[in-house]
Coordinates of N, CA and C in Angstrom, one line a residue:
X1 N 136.2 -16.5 -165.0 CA 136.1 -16.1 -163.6 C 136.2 -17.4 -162.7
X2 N 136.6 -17.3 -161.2 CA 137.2 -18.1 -160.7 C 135.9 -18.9 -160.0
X3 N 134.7 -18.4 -159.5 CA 133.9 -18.2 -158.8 C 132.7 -18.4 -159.9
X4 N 132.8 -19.1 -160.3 CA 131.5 -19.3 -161.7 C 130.6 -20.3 -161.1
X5 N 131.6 -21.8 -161.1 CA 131.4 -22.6 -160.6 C 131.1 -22.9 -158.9
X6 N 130.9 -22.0 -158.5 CA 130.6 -22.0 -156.7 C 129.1 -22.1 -156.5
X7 N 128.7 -21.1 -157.2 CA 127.1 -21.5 -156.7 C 126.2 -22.2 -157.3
X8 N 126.3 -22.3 -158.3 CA 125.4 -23.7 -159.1 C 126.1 -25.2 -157.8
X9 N 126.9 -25.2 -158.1 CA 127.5 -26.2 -157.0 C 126.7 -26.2 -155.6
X10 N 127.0 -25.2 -154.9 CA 126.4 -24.9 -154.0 C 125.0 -25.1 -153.5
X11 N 124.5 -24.8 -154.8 CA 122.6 -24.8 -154.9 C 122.3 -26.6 -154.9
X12 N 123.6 -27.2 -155.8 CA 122.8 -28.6 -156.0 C 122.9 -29.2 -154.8
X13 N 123.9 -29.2 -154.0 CA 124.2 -29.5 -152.8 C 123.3 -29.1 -151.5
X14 N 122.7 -28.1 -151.7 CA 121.8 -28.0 -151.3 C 120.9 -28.2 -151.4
X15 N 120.3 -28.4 -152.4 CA 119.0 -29.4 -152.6 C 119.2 -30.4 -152.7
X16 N 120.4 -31.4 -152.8 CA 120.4 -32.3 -152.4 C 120.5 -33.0 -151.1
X17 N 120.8 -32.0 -149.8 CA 120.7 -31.7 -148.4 C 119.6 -31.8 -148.0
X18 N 118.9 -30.9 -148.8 CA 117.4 -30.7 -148.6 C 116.7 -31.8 -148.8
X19 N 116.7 -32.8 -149.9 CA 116.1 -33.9 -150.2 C 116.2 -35.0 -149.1
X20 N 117.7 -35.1 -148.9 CA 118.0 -36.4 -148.4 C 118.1 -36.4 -146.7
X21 N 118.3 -35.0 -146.1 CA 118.5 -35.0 -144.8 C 117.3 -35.3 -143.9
X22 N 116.1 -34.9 -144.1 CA 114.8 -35.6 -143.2 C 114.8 -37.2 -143.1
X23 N 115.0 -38.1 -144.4 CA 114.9 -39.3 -144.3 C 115.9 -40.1 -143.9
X24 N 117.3 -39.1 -143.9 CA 118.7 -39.7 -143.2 C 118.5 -39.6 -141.6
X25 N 117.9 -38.4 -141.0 CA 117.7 -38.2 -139.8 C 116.7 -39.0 -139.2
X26 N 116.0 -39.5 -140.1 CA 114.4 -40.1 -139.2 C 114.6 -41.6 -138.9
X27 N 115.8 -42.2 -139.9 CA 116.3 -43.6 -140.1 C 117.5 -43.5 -138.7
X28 N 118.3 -42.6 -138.8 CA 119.4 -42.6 -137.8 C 118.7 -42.2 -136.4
X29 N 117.8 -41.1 -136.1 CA 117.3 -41.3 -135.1 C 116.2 -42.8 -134.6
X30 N 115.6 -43.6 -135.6 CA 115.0 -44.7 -135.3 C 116.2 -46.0 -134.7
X31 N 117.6 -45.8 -135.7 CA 118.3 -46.8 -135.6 C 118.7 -46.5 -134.0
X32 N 119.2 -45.1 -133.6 CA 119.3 -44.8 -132.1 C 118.9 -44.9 -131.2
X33 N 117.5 -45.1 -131.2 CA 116.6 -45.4 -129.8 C 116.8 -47.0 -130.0
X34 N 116.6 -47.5 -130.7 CA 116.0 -49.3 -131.2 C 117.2 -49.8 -130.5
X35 N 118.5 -49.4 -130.7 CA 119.4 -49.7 -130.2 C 119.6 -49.4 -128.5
X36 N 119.3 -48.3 -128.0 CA 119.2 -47.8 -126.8 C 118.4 -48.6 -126.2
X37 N 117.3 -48.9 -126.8 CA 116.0 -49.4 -126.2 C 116.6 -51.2 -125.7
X38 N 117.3 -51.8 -127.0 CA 117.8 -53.1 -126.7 C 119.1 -53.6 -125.6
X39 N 119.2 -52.3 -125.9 CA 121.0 -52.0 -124.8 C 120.5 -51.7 -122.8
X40 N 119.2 -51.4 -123.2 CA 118.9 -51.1 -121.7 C 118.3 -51.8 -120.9
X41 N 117.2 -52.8 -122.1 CA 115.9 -53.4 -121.6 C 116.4 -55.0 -122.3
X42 N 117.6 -54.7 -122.2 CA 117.9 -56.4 -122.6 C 117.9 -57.6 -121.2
X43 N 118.2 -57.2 -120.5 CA 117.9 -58.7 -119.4 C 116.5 -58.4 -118.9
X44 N 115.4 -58.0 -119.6 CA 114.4 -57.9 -119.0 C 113.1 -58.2 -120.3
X45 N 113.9 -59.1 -121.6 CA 113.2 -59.8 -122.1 C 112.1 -60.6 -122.0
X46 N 112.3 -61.5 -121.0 CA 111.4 -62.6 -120.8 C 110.9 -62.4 -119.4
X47 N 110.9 -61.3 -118.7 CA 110.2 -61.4 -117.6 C 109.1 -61.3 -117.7
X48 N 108.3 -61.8 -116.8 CA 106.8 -61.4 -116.8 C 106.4 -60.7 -115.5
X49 N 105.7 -59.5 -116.0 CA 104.6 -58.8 -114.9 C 103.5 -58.8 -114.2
X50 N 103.5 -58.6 -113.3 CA 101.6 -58.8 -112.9 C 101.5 -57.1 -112.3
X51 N 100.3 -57.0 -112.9 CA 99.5 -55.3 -112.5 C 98.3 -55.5 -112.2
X52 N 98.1 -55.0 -111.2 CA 96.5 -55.5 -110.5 C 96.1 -53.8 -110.3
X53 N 95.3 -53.4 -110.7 CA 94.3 -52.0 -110.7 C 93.6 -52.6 -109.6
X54 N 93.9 -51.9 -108.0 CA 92.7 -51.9 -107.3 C 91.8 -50.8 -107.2
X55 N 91.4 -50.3 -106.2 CA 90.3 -49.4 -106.3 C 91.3 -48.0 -105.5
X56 N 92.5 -48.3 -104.7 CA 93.4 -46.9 -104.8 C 94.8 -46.9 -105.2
X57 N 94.6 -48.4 -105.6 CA 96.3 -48.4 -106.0 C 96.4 -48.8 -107.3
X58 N 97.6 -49.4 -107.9 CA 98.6 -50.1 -108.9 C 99.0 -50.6 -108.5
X59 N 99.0 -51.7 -108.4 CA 100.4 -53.0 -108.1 C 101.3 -53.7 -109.4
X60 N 102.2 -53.1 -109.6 CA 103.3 -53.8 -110.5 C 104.3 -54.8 -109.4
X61 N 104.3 -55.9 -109.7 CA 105.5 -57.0 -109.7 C 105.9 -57.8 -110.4
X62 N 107.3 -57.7 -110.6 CA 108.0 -58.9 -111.6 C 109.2 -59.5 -110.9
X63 N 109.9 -60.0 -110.9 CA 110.6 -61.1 -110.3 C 111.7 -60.2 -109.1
X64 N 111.6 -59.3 -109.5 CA 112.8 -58.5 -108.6 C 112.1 -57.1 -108.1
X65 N 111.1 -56.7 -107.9 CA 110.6 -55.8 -107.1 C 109.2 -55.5 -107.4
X66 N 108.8 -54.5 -106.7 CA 107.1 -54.5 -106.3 C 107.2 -52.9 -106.3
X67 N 105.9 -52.6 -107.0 CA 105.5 -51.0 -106.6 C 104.3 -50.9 -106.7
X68 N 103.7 -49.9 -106.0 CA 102.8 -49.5 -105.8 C 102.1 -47.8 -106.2
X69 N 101.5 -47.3 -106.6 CA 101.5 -46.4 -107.2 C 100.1 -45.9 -106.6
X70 N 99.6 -45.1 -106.1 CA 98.0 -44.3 -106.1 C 97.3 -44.0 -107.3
X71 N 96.4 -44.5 -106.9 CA 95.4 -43.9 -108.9 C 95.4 -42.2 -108.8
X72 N 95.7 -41.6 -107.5 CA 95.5 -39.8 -107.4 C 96.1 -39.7 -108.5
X73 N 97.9 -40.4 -108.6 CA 99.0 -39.7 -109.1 C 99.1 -40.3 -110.9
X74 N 97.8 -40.2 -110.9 CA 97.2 -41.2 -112.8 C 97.0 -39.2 -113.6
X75 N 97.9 -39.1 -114.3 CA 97.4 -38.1 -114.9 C 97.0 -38.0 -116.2
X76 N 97.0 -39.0 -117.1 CA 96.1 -39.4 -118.3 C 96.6 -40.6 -118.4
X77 N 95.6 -41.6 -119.6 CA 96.1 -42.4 -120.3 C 96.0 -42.3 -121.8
X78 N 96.8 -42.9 -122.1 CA 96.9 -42.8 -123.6 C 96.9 -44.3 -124.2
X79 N 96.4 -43.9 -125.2 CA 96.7 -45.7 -126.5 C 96.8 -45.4 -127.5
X80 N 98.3 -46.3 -128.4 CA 98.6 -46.1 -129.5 C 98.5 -47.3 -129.8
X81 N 98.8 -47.7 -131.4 CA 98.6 -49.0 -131.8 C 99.2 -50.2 -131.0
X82 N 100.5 -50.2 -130.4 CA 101.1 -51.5 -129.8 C 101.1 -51.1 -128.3
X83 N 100.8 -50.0 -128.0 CA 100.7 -49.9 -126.6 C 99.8 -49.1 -125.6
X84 N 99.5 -49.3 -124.6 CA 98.4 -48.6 -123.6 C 100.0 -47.7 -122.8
X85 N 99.9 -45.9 -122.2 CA 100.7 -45.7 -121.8 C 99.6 -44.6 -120.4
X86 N 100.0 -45.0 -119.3 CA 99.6 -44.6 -118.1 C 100.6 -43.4 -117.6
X87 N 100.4 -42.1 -117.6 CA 101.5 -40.7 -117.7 C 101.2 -40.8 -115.9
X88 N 102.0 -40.8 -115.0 CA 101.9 -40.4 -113.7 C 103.1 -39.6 -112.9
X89 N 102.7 -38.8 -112.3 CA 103.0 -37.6 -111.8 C 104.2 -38.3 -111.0
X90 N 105.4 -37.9 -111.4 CA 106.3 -36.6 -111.9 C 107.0 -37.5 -112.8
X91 N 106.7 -37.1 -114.2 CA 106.9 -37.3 -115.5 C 107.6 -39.1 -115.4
X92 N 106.7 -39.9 -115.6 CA 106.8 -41.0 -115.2 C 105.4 -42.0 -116.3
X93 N 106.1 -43.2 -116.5 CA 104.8 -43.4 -117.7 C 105.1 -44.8 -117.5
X94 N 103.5 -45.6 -117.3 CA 103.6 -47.2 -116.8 C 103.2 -47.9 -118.5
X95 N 104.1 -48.3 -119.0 CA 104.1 -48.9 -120.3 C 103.4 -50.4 -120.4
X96 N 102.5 -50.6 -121.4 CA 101.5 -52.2 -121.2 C 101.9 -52.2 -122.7
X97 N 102.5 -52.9 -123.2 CA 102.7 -53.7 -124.7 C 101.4 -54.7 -124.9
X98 N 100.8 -54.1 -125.6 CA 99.7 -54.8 -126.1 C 99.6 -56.3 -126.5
X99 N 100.9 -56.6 -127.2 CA 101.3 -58.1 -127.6 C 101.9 -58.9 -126.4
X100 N 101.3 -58.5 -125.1 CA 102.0 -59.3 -124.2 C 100.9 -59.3 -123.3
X101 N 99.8 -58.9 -124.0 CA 98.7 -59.3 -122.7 C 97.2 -60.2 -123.3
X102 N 96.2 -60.7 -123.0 CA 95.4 -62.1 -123.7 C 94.1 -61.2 -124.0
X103 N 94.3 -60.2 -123.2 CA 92.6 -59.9 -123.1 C 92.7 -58.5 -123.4
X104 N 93.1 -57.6 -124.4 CA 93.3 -56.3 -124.6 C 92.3 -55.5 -124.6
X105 N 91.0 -56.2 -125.2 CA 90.2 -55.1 -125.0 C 89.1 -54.7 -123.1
X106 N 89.4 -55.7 -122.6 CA 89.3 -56.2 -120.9 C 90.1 -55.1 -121.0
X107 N 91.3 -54.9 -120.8 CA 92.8 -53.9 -120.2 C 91.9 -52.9 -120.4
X108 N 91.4 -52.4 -122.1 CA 91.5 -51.4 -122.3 C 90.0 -50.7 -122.0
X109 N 88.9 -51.5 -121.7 CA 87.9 -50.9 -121.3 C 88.1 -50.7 -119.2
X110 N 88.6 -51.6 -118.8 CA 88.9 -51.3 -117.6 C 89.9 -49.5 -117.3
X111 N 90.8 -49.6 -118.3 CA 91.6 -48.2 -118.2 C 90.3 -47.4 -118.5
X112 N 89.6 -47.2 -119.5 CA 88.9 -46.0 -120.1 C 88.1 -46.0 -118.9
X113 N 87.4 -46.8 -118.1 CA 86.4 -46.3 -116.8 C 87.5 -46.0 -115.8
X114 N 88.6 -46.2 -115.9 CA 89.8 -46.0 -114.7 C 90.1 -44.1 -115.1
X115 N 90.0 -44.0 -116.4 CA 90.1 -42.5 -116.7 C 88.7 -41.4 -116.7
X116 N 87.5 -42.4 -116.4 CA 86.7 -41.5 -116.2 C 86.2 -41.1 -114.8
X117 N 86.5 -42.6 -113.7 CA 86.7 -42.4 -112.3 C 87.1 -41.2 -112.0
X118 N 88.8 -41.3 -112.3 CA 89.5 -40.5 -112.3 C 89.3 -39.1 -112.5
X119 N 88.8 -38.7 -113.6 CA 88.6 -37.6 -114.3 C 90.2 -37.1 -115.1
X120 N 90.3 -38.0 -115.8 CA 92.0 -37.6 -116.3 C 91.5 -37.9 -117.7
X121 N 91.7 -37.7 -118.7 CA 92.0 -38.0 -120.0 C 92.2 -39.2 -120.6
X122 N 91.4 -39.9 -121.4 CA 91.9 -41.0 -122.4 C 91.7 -41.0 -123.6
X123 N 93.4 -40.8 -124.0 CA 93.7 -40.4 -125.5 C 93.8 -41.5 -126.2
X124 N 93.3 -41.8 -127.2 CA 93.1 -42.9 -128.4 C 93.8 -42.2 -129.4
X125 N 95.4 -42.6 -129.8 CA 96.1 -42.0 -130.9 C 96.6 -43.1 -131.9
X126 N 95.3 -44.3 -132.1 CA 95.5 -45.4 -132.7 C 95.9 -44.6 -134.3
X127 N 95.8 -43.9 -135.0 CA 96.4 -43.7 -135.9 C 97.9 -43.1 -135.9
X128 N 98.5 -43.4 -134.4 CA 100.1 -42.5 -134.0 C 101.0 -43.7 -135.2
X129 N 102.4 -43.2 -135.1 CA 102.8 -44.4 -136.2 C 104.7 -43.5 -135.8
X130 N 105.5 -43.9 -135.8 CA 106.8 -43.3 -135.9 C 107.0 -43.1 -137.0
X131 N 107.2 -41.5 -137.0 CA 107.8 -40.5 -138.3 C 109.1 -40.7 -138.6

């Protein structure tokens, strides 16, 4: 018979699909962003920021512009192992890389009373990790 050979075939190939495709996808989507991420945020290596929390604003400035943000528009914070991430209204997120600031746990106790002022949420997802 002509068709003997089709689905044993079929089957291995499919579990071999099955095996190999989650770890091919999680590598190729890692290699995708890492790359995006270096392609976008490359002349903005070595700059340095300054963010001052006052009592109704945000101040971000780095060498080429200034913003200002209201604590209203703070709708949680979050922390994961290398970074503190401030979510603000309309789907907008003030990123603090951990390895680029002296006093982390200063940052991070001033955010956790900044989220209780607030009344917003501070999520601690120190065991987060990319899948």
């Amino acid at each position: 018979m002509a068709g003997d050979g089709a689905a044993p075939a079929f089957i291995i190939l499919a579990l071999v699909w099955f095996l190999v495709y989650p770890s091919w996808t999680r590598y190729r989507y890692k290699k995708h962003y890492r790359n995006f991420v270096k392609e976008q945020f490359k002349d903005y290596d070595n700059r340095s920021v300054s963010l001052q929390i006052e009592d109704e604003y945000i101040y971000a400035k780095d060498e080429g512009s200034e913003s200002k943000t209201s604590l209203t528009e703070i709708q949680e914070i979050s922390e994961i192992p290398s970074l503190f991430l401030v979510k603000i209204k309309p789907a907008q997120s003030l990123i603090i890389a951990k390895r680029n600031i002296d006093n982390e746990q200063d940052i991070k106790l001033k955010l956790q009373s900044l989220a209780k002022s607030l009344n917003v949420p501070f999520n601690n997802h120190l065991d987060w990790k990319w899948k």
